[in-house]
Coordinates of C-alpha atoms and ligand atoms in Angstrom, one line a residue:
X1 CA -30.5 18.3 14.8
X2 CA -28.4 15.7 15.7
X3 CA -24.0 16.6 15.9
X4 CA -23.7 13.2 17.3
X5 CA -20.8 11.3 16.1
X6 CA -20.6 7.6 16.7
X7 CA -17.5 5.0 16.6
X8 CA -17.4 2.0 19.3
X9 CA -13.5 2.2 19.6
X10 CA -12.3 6.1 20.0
X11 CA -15.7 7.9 21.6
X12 CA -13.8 10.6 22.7
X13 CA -11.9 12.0 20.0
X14 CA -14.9 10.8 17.1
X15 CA -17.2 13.4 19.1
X16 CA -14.7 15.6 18.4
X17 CA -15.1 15.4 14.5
X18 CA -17.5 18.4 14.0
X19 CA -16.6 21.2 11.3
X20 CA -19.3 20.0 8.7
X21 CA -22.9 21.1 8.1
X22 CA -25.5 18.4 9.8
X23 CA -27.4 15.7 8.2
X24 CA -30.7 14.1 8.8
X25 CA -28.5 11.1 10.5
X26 CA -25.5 10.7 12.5
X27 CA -22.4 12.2 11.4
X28 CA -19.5 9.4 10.5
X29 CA -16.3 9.9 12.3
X30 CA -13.0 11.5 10.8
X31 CA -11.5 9.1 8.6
X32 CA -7.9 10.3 9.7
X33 CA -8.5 8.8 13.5
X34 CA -5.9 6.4 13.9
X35 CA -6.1 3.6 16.3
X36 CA -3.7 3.9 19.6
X37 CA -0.8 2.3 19.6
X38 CA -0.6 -1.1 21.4
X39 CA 0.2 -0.3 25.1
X40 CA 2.3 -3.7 24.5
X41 CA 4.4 -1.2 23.0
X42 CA 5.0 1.9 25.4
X43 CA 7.7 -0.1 27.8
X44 CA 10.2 -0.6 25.0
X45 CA 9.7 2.7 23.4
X46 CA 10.6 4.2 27.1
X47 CA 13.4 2.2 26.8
X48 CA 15.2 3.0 24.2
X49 CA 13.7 6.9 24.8
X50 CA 16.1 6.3 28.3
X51 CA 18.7 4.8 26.6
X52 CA 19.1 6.8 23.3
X53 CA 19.5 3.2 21.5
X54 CA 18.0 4.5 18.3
X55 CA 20.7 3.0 15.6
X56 CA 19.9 -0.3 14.5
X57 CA 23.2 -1.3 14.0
X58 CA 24.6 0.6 17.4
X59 CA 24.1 -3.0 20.1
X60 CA 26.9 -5.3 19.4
X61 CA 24.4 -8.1 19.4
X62 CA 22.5 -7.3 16.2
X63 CA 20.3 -9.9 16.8
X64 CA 18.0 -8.6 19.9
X65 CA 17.9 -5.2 18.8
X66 CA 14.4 -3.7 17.9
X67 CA 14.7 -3.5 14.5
X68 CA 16.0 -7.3 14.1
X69 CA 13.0 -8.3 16.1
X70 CA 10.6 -6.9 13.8
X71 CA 12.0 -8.5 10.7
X72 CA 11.7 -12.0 12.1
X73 CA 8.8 -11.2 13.4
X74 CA 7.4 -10.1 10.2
X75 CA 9.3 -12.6 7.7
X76 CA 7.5 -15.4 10.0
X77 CA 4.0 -13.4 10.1
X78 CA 3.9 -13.4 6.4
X79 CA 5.9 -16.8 5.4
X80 CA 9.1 -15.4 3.7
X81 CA 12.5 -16.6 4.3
X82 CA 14.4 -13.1 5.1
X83 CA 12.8 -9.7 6.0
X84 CA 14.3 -6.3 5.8
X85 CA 13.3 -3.0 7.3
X86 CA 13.4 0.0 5.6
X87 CA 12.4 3.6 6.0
X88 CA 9.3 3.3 3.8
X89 CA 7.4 1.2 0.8
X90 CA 9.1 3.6 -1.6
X91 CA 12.5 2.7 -0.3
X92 CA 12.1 -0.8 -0.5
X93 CA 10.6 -0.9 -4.2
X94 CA 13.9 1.0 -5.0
X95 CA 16.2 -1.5 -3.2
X96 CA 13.9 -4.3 -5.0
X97 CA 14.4 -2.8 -8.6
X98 CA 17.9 -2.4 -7.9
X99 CA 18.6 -5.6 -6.7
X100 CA 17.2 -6.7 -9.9
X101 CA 20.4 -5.8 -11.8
X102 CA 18.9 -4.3 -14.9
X103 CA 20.4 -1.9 -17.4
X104 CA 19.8 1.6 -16.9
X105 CA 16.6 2.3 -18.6
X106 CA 15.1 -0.6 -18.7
X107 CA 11.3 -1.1 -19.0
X108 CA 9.5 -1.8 -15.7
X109 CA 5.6 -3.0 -16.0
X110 CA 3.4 -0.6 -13.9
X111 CA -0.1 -0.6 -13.5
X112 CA -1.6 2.9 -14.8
X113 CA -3.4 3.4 -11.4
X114 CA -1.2 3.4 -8.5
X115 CA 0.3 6.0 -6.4
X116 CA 3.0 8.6 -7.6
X117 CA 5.2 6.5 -5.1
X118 CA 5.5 3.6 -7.7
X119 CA 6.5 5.4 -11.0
X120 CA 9.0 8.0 -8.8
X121 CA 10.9 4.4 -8.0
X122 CA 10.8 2.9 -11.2
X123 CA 12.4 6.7 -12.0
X124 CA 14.6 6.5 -9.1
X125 CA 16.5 3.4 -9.8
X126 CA 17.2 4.9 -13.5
X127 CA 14.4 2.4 -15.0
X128 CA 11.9 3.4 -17.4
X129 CA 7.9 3.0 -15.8
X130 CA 5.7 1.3 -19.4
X131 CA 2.3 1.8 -18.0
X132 CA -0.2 -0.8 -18.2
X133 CA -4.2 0.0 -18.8
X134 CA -6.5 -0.7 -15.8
X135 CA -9.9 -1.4 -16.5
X136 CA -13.4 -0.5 -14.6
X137 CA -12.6 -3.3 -11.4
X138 CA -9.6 -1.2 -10.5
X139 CA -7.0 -4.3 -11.9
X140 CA -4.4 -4.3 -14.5
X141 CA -6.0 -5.3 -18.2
X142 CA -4.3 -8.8 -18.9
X143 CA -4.7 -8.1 -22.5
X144 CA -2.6 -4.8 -22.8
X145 CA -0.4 -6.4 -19.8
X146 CA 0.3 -9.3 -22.3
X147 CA 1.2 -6.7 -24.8
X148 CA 3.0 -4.5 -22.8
X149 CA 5.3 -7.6 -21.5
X150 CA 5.7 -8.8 -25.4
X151 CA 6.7 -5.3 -26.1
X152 CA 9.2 -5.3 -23.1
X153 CA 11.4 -8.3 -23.7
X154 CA 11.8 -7.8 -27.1
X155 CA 13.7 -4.9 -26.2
X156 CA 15.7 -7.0 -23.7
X157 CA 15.8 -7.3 -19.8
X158 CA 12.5 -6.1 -17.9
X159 CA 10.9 -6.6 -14.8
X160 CA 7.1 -6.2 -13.7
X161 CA 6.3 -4.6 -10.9
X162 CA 2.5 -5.2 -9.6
X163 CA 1.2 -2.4 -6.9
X164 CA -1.9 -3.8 -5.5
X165 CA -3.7 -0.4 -5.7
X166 CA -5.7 0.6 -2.6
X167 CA -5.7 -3.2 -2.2
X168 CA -6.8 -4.7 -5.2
X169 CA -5.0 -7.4 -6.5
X170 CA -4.9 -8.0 -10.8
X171 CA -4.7 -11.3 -11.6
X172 CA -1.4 -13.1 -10.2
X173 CA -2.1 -16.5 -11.9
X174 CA -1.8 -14.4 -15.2
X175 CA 0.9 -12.2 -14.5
X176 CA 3.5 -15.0 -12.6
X177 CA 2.6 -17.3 -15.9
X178 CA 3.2 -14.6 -18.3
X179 CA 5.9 -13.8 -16.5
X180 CA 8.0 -16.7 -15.9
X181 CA 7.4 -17.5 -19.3
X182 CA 9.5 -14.6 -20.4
X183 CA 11.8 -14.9 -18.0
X184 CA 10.8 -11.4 -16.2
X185 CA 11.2 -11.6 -12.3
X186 CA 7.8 -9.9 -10.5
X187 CA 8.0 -7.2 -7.6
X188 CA 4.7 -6.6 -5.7
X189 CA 4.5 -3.5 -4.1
X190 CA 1.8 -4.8 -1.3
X191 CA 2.0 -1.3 0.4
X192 CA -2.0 -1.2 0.6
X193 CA -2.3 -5.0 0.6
X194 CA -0.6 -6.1 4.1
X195 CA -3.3 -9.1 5.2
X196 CA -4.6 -9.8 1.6
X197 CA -4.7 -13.3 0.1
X198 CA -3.9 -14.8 -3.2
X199 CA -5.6 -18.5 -3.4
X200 CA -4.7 -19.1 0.6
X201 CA -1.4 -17.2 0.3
X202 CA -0.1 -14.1 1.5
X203 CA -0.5 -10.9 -0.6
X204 CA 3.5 -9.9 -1.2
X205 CA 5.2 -13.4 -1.1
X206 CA 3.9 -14.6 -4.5
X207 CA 6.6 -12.4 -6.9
X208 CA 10.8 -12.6 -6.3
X209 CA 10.7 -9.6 -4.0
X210 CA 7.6 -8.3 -1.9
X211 CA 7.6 -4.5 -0.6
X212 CA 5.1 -3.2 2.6
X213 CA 4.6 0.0 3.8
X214 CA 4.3 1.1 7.4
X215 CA 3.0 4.7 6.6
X216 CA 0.3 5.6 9.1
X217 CA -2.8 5.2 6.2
X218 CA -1.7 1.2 5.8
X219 CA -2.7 -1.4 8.2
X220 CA 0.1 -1.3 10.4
X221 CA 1.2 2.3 11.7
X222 CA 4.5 3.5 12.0
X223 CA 4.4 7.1 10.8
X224 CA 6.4 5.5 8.5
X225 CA 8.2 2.5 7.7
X226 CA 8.5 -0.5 4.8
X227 CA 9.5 -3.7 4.4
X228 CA 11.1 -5.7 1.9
X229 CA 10.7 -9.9 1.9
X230 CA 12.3 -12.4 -0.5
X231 CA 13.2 -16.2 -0.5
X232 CA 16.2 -15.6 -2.2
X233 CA 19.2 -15.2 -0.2
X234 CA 21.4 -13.3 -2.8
X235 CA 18.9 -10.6 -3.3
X236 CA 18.4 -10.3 0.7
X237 CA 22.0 -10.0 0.9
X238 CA 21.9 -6.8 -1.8
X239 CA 19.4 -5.4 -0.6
X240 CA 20.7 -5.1 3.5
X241 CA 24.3 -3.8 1.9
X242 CA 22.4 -1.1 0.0
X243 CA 20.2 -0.1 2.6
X244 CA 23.2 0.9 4.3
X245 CA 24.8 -2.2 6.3
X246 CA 28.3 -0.1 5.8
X247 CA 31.2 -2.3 6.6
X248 CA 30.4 -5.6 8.0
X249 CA 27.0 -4.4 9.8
X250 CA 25.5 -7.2 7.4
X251 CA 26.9 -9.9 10.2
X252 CA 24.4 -8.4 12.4
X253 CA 21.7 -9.9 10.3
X254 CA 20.6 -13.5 11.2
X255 CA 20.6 -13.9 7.1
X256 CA 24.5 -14.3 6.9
X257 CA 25.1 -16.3 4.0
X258 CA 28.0 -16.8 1.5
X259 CA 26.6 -13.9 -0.4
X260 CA 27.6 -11.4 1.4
X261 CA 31.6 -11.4 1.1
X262 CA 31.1 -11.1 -2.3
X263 CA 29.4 -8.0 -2.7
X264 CA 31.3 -6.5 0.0
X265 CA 32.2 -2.7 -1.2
X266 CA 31.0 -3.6 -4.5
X267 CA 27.4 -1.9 -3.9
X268 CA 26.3 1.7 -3.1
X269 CA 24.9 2.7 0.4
X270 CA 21.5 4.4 -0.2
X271 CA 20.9 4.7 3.7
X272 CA 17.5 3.6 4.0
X273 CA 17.6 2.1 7.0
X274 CA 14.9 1.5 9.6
X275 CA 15.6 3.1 13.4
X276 CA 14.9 1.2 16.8
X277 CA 12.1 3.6 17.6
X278 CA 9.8 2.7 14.4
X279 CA 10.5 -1.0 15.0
X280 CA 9.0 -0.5 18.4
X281 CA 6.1 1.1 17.6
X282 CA 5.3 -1.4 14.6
X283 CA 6.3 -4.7 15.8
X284 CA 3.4 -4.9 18.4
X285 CA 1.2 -4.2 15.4
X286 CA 2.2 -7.6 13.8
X287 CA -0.4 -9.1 16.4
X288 CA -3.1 -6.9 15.5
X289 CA -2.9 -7.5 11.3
X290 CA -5.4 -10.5 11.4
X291 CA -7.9 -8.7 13.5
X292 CA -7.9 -5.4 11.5
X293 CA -8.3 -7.5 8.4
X294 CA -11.1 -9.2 9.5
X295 CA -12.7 -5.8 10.9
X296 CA -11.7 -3.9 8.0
X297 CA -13.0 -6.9 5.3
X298 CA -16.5 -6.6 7.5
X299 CA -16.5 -2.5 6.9
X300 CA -16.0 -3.1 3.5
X301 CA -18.2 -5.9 2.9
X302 CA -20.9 -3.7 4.7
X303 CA -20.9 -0.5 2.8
X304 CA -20.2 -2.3 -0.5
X305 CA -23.2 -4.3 -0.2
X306 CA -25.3 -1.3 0.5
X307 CA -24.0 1.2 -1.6
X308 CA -23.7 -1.5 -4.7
X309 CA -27.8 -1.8 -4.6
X310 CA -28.0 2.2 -5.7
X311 CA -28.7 2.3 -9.4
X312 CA -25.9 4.8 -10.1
X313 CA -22.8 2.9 -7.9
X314 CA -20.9 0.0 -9.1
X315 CA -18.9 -1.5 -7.2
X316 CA -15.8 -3.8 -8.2
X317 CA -15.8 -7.5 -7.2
X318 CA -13.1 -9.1 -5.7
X319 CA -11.4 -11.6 -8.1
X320 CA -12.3 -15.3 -7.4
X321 CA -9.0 -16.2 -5.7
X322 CA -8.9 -12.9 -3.5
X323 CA -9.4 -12.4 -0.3
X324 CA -9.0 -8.4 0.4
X325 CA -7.9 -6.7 3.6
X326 CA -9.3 -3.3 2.5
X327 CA -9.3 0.2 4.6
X328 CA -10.9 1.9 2.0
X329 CA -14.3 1.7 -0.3
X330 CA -14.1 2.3 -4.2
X331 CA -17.1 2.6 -6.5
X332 CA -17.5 3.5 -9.8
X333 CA -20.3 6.2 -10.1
X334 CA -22.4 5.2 -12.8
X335 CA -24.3 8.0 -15.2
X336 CA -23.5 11.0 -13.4
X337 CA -22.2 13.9 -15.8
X338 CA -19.4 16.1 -14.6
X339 CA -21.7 18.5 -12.5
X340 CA -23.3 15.8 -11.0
X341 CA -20.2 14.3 -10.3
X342 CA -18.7 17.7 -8.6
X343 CA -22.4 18.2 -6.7
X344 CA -21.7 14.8 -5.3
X345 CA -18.4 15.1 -3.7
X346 CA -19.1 18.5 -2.3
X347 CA -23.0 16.9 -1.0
X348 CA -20.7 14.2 0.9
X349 CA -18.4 16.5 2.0
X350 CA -21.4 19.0 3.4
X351 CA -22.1 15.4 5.1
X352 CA -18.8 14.9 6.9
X353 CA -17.2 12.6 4.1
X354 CA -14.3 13.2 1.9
X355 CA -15.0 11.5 -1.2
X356 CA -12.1 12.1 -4.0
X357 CA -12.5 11.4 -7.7
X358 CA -9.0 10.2 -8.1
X359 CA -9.3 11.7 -11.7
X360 CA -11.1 14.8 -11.1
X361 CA -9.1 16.4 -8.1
X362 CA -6.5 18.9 -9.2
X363 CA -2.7 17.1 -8.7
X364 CA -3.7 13.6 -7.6
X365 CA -1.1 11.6 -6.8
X366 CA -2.9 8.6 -8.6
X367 CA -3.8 10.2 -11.9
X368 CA -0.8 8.4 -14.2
X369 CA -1.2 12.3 -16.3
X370 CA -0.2 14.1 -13.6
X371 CA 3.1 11.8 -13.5
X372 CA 5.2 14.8 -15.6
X373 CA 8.5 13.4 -14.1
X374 CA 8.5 9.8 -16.2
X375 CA 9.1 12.0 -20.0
X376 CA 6.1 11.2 -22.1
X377 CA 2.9 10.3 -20.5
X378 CA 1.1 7.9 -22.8
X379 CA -2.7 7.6 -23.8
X380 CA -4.5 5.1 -21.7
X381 CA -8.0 5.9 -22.2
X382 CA -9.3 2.8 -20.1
X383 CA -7.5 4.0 -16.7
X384 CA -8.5 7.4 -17.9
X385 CA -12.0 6.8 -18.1
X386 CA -12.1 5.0 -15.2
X387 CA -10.1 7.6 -12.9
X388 CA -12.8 10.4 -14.0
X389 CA -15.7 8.2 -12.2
X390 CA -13.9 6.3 -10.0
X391 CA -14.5 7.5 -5.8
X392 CA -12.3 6.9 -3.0
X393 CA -13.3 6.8 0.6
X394 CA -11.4 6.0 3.8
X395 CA -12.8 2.9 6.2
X396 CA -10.4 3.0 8.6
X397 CA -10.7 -0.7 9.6
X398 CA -11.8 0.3 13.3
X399 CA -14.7 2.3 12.5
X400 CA -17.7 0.5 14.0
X401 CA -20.7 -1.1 12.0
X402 CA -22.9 2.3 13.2
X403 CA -19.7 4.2 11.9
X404 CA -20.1 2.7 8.5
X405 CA -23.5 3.0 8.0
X406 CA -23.0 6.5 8.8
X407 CA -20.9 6.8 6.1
X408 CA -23.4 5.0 3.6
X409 CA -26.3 7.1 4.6
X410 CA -24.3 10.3 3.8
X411 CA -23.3 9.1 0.5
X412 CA -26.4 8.0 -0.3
X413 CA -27.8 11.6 0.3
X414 CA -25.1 13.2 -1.5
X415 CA -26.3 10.9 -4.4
X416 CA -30.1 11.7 -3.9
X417 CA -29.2 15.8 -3.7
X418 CA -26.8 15.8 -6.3
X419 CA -29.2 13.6 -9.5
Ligands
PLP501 C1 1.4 4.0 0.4 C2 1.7 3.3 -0.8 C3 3.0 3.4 -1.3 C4 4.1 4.2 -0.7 O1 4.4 3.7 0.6 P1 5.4 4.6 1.5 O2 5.7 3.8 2.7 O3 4.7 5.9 1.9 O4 6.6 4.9 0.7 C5 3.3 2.7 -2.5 N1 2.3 2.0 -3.1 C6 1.0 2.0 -2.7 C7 0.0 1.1 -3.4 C8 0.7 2.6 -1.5 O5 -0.6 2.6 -1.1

């Protein structure tokens, strides 16, 4: 019998993974590992540990501080004019939508599978989520987005907001044409898509206002963290006033412009502000983004090849102009009834894998009918459909090759004991 764990990166704690019955082959590692922390990263956060300097706006020179660093840092990493630092994605989808200026109510353009997060900020900023169908690749249906869009403007002002769910991007060509068309700015909320590209261009900078998340499951781990990125200097300005630049903290911010005068104590202060610590942890990180993409696009690539050769596994195809930067594996599962489907998940967990149907598992976050807090939830029986046989599995991108066939082989004999 063979406990054996294997991982090239973190030996020591992937031996540790043990709790789940054995398997003819080698048991993967726990998909909750995380990678270390850059030691790049330990002198500062001594520092300001020593210091106490935790308030981003406490230095008189808001330039040099932590948290400034990281937002120039990141603005240049991902080609945006202005960057601002947040306390999470969810925060800086808020501030997006309410830089938007909309009237309360409003229709916002949501995909039908994403995470809880997106609706609960379309909710937040007293907009109104209209849900769009997602079809069997995971995307948003450009057919019922097209409707949905038609059916938004002739009501009045709208926006779209695109969440790149668990990494996959829906069409952007489609949805920025549509789009400018009706005159209907886009957010993408590229929480999950940090490293992905869009024709050659960054995942997050193709819409008005591009949100990131630094939550420990997303490429770049801060515990938590987002970040919001624009080209547009009126909506940077907004969005640093409401995320709690009180006073005239704003001048700390290399984006000074004209704006900012204007809106002075004409905004709220929603306090969402990013602390000196987080910036020191994540701002390392930025160096690392291209290397976990490329490892986590080979883990991927790996499994998905294999996985997509068993008769009763599909798995979704990148679009043409996408280039993904996944840290997880999706498949559909492909003539499996419901007990099938339940002998499956708990064969791969037996097997040291936590496989979740998003559909199937009581109260997931990503099942649009579990969403009780946006009123009435409508009937999308595509997403539906999908969500009942759709599986989601973690890769963390610095799981080795032997680490993801490991992984294969267990969910390949979950499949072969549950048929
Ligand atoms: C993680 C995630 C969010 C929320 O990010 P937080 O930083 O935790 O608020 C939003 N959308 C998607 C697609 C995500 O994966």
């Amino acid at each position: 019998m063979n406990e054996q764990a294997i991982g090239a990166t973190l030996p020591t704690r992937e031996l540790q993974n043990q709790g789940a019955a054995p398997t003819g082959g080698l048991r993967p590692p726990s998909p909750t590992d995380a990678e270390p922390i850059p030691e790049e990263a330990w002198a500062e956060i001594r520092a300001l540990l020593q210091s106490g300097d935790l308030f981003r706006y406490t230095a008189a020179d808001g330039d040099t501080t932590p948290v400034s660093r990281l937002e120039r840092d990141f603005a240049a990493f991902i080609g945006s004019s202005f960057a601002l630092a947040v306390n999470s994605c969810s925060s800086a989808l808020f501030l997006a939508l309410r830089c938007l200026d909309l009237p309360r109510g409003a229709p916002v353009l949501i995909p039908a599978f994403t995470f809880a997060a997106v609706p609960s900020a379309v909710v937040h900023a007293g907009l109104r989520p209209l849900l769009v169908e997602c079809g069997d690749d995971l995307r948003m249906d450009m057919a019922d987005f097209a409707a949905k869009l038609a059916e938004a403007v002739a009501e009045g002002p709208a926006a779209v907001l695109v969440s790149h769910m668990r990494g996959h991007t829906s069409d952007m060509d489609t949805i920025l044409e549509l789009a400018e068309a009706a005159g209907v700015p886009v957010i993408e909320d590229a929480a999950h898509s940090l490293g992905t590209l869009w024709r050659g261009r960054r995942i997050g900078t193709l819409g008005r206002i591009g949100c990131f998340s630094f939550q420990s499951y997303k490429m770049v781990n801060g515990g938590e963290g987002g970040m919001l990125v624009t080209d547009d200097p009126d909506i940077i300005a907004r969005a640093i006033i409401m995320s709690g630049a009180y006073e005239h903290n704003w001048k700390k911010h290399p984006a000074v412009s004209a704006a900012f005068p204007r809106y002075q104590n004409r905004l709220p202060l929603y306090n969402m502000r990013m602390n000196n610590l987080s910036a020191a942890v994540i701002r390392p990180q930025i160096a690392h983004i291209d290397r976990r993409v490329g490892q986590g696009r080979r883990n991927h690539d790996r499994i998905a090849a294999r996985l997509d050769r068993h008769p009763n596994v599909i798995v979704p195809a990148p679009l043409p102009h996408e280039e993904r930067a996944p840290d997880s594996f999706q498949f559909l599962l492909e003539g499996l009834d419901e007990n099938a489907i339940g002998r499956f998940v708990a064969e791969a967990g037996r097997r040291g894998v936590k496989v979740s149907i998003f559909g199937r598992d009581i109260d997931n976050a990503r099942a649009f009918w579990n969403w009780h807090f946006i009123g009435e939830i409508p009937d999308l029986p595509r997403t539906r459909a999908m969500l009942m046989r759709a599986a989601d599995v973690r890769l963390p991108v610095h799981f080795s090759p032997e680490a993801v066939d490991a992984t294969a082989a267990a969910l390949e004999e979950a499949l072969a004991a549950a048929l």
